[in-house]
Amino acid sequence: GSGVRLKDGAGREYIEAMAGLWCAALGWGNEELVEAATTQMHRLSYYHSFTGRRVPVAEELAAKLIETAPKRLRDGRVFFGMSGSD
């Protein structure tokens, strides 16, 4: 497919309008998203925070979040959750 449109095996065209609990409808064949995901996968393909593992991209984001947080929260810590049950 391309964008929000996709075709089935018989060539019928559909508009993708379904997003599930664990995904977002971003369209099909969006090269900008493919390139961004590919770049990120080369930098860090998987990460979990349960063992205290530290990676630069997570530390950079945590620092930015703390910088933009209200003053009363700037002495806090950032925990990146992986699912709704963290």
Coordinates of N, CA and C in Angstrom, one line a residue:
G1 N 0.8 -1.2 0.0 CA 0.0 0.0 0.0 C 0.8 1.2 0.0
S2 N 0.2 2.4 0.0 CA 0.8 3.7 0.0 C 0.0 4.6 0.8
G3 N 0.6 5.3 1.8 CA -0.2 6.3 2.6 C -1.3 5.5 3.4
V4 N -2.5 6.0 3.3 CA -3.6 5.3 4.1 C -4.3 4.3 3.2
R5 N -3.9 4.1 2.0 CA -4.5 3.2 1.1 C -3.7 1.9 0.9
L6 N -4.4 0.8 0.9 CA -3.8 -0.5 0.6 C -4.7 -1.4 -0.3
K7 N -4.1 -2.4 -0.9 CA -4.9 -3.3 -1.8 C -4.8 -4.7 -1.3
D8 N -5.9 -5.4 -1.5 CA -5.8 -6.9 -1.2 C -5.3 -7.6 -2.4
G9 N -5.3 -9.0 -2.3 CA -4.8 -9.8 -3.4 C -5.6 -9.7 -4.7
A10 N -6.8 -9.3 -4.6 CA -7.7 -9.2 -5.8 C -7.6 -7.8 -6.4
G11 N -6.8 -6.9 -5.8 CA -6.6 -5.5 -6.3 C -7.6 -4.5 -5.8
R12 N -8.5 -4.9 -4.8 CA -9.5 -4.0 -4.3 C -8.7 -3.1 -3.3
E13 N -9.1 -1.8 -3.4 CA -8.4 -0.8 -2.6 C -9.2 -0.5 -1.3
Y14 N -8.5 -0.3 -0.2 CA -9.1 0.0 1.1 C -8.4 1.2 1.7
I15 N -9.1 1.9 2.5 CA -8.5 3.0 3.4 C -8.2 2.4 4.7
E16 N -7.0 2.4 5.2 CA -6.6 1.9 6.5 C -7.1 2.9 7.5
A17 N -8.0 2.5 8.3 CA -8.6 3.4 9.3 C -8.7 2.7 10.7
M18 N -7.9 1.7 10.9 CA -7.9 0.9 12.1 C -6.6 1.0 12.8
A19 N -6.6 1.4 14.1 CA -5.4 1.4 14.9 C -5.7 0.6 16.1
G20 N -4.9 -0.2 16.5 CA -5.1 -1.1 17.7 C -4.5 -0.5 18.9
L21 N -4.7 -1.2 20.0 CA -4.2 -0.8 21.3 C -2.7 -0.7 21.3
W22 N -2.0 -1.5 20.5 CA -0.5 -1.5 20.5 C 0.1 -0.9 19.3
C23 N -0.7 -0.2 18.5 CA -0.1 0.4 17.3 C -0.8 1.7 16.9
A24 N -0.3 2.4 15.9 CA -0.9 3.6 15.5 C -1.0 3.5 14.0
A25 N -2.0 4.1 13.4 CA -2.2 4.1 12.0 C -1.4 5.2 11.4
L26 N -0.2 4.9 10.9 CA 0.7 5.8 10.3 C 0.8 5.8 8.8
G27 N 0.0 4.9 8.2 CA 0.0 4.8 6.8 C 0.9 3.7 6.3
W28 N 1.0 3.5 5.0 CA 1.8 2.4 4.4 C 2.8 3.1 3.5
G29 N 4.0 2.5 3.5 CA 5.0 3.0 2.5 C 5.5 4.4 2.7
N30 N 5.4 4.9 3.9 CA 5.9 6.3 4.2 C 7.4 6.2 4.4
E31 N 8.2 6.6 3.4 CA 9.6 6.5 3.3 C 10.3 7.3 4.5
E32 N 9.7 8.4 4.8 CA 10.3 9.2 5.9 C 10.3 8.4 7.2
L33 N 9.2 7.7 7.5 CA 9.1 6.8 8.7 C 10.0 5.6 8.6
V34 N 10.1 5.0 7.4 CA 11.0 3.9 7.2 C 12.5 4.3 7.5
E35 N 12.9 5.4 7.0 CA 14.3 5.9 7.2 C 14.5 6.2 8.7
A36 N 13.6 6.9 9.3 CA 13.7 7.2 10.7 C 13.8 5.9 11.6
A37 N 13.0 4.9 11.3 CA 13.0 3.7 12.0 C 14.3 2.9 11.8
T38 N 14.8 2.9 10.5 CA 16.0 2.2 10.2 C 17.2 2.8 10.9
T39 N 17.2 4.2 10.9 CA 18.3 4.9 11.6 C 18.3 4.5 13.1
Q40 N 17.1 4.5 13.7 CA 17.0 4.2 15.1 C 17.4 2.8 15.4
M41 N 17.0 1.8 14.5 CA 17.3 0.4 14.7 C 18.9 0.2 14.6
H42 N 19.6 1.0 13.8 CA 21.0 0.9 13.8 C 21.7 1.4 15.1
R43 N 21.0 2.4 15.7 CA 21.6 3.0 16.9 C 21.2 2.1 18.1
L44 N 20.0 1.7 18.2 CA 19.5 0.9 19.3 C 18.3 0.1 18.9
S45 N 18.5 -1.2 18.7 CA 17.4 -2.0 18.2 C 16.4 -2.4 19.3
Y46 N 16.9 -2.5 20.5 CA 16.0 -2.9 21.6 C 16.6 -2.4 22.9
Y47 N 15.7 -2.1 23.9 CA 16.2 -1.6 25.1 C 15.2 -1.9 26.2
H48 N 15.7 -2.3 27.3 CA 14.8 -2.5 28.5 C 15.5 -1.9 29.7
S49 N 14.8 -1.4 30.6 CA 15.4 -0.7 31.7 C 15.4 -1.4 33.1
F50 N 15.0 -2.7 33.0 CA 14.8 -3.5 34.2 C 16.1 -3.8 34.9
T51 N 17.2 -3.8 34.2 CA 18.5 -4.2 34.8 C 19.4 -3.0 35.1
G52 N 18.8 -1.8 34.9 CA 19.6 -0.6 35.1 C 20.5 -0.3 34.0
R53 N 20.4 -0.9 32.9 CA 21.2 -0.7 31.7 C 21.1 0.7 31.2
R54 N 22.2 1.3 30.9 CA 22.1 2.7 30.4 C 22.6 2.8 29.0
V55 N 21.9 3.6 28.2 CA 22.2 3.8 26.8 C 22.2 5.3 26.5
P56 N 23.0 5.8 25.7 CA 23.1 7.2 25.4 C 21.8 7.9 25.0
V57 N 21.0 7.2 24.1 CA 19.8 7.9 23.6 C 18.8 8.0 24.7
A58 N 18.7 7.1 25.6 CA 17.8 7.2 26.8 C 18.2 8.2 27.7
E59 N 19.5 8.3 28.0 CA 20.0 9.4 28.9 C 19.8 10.8 28.3
E60 N 20.0 10.9 27.0 CA 19.7 12.2 26.3 C 18.3 12.6 26.5
L61 N 17.4 11.7 26.2 CA 15.9 12.0 26.3 C 15.6 12.3 27.8
A62 N 16.1 11.6 28.7 CA 15.8 11.8 30.1 C 16.3 13.2 30.5
A63 N 17.4 13.6 30.1 CA 18.0 15.0 30.4 C 17.0 16.0 29.8
K64 N 16.6 15.8 28.6 CA 15.7 16.8 27.9 C 14.3 16.9 28.7
L65 N 13.8 15.7 29.1 CA 12.6 15.7 29.9 C 12.7 16.5 31.2
I66 N 13.8 16.3 31.9 CA 14.1 16.9 33.2 C 14.2 18.4 32.9
E67 N 14.9 18.9 31.9 CA 15.1 20.3 31.6 C 13.7 21.0 31.3
T68 N 12.8 20.3 30.7 CA 11.5 20.9 30.4 C 10.5 20.7 31.4
A69 N 10.8 19.9 32.4 CA 9.8 19.7 33.5 C 9.6 20.9 34.4
P70 N 8.5 21.0 35.1 CA 8.3 22.1 36.0 C 9.4 22.1 37.1
K71 N 9.8 23.2 37.6 CA 10.9 23.3 38.5 C 10.9 22.3 39.7
R72 N 9.7 22.1 40.2 CA 9.5 21.2 41.4 C 9.9 19.8 41.0
L73 N 9.9 19.4 39.8 CA 10.2 18.0 39.4 C 11.7 17.8 38.8
R74 N 12.4 18.9 38.8 CA 13.8 18.8 38.1 C 14.8 18.1 38.9
D75 N 14.5 17.8 40.2 CA 15.5 17.0 41.0 C 15.1 15.5 40.9
G76 N 14.1 15.2 40.1 CA 13.6 13.8 40.1 C 14.3 12.9 39.1
R77 N 13.8 11.8 38.9 CA 14.4 10.8 37.9 C 13.3 10.5 36.9
V78 N 13.8 9.9 35.8 CA 13.0 9.5 34.7 C 13.0 8.0 34.6
F79 N 11.9 7.3 34.5 CA 11.8 5.9 34.3 C 11.0 5.7 33.0
F80 N 11.6 5.0 32.0 CA 10.9 4.7 30.8 C 10.2 3.4 30.9
G81 N 8.9 3.4 30.8 CA 8.1 2.2 30.8 C 8.1 1.5 29.4
M82 N 7.8 0.3 29.4 CA 7.8 -0.5 28.2 C 6.4 -0.9 27.8
S83 N 5.5 -0.8 28.7 CA 4.1 -1.3 28.4 C 3.2 -0.6 29.4
G84 N 1.9 -0.9 29.3 CA 0.9 -0.3 30.3 C 1.0 -1.0 31.7
S85 N 1.8 -2.0 31.8 CA 1.9 -2.7 33.1 C 3.1 -2.4 33.9
D86 N 3.9 -1.5 33.4 CA 5.2 -1.1 34.2 C 4.9 -0.3 35.4

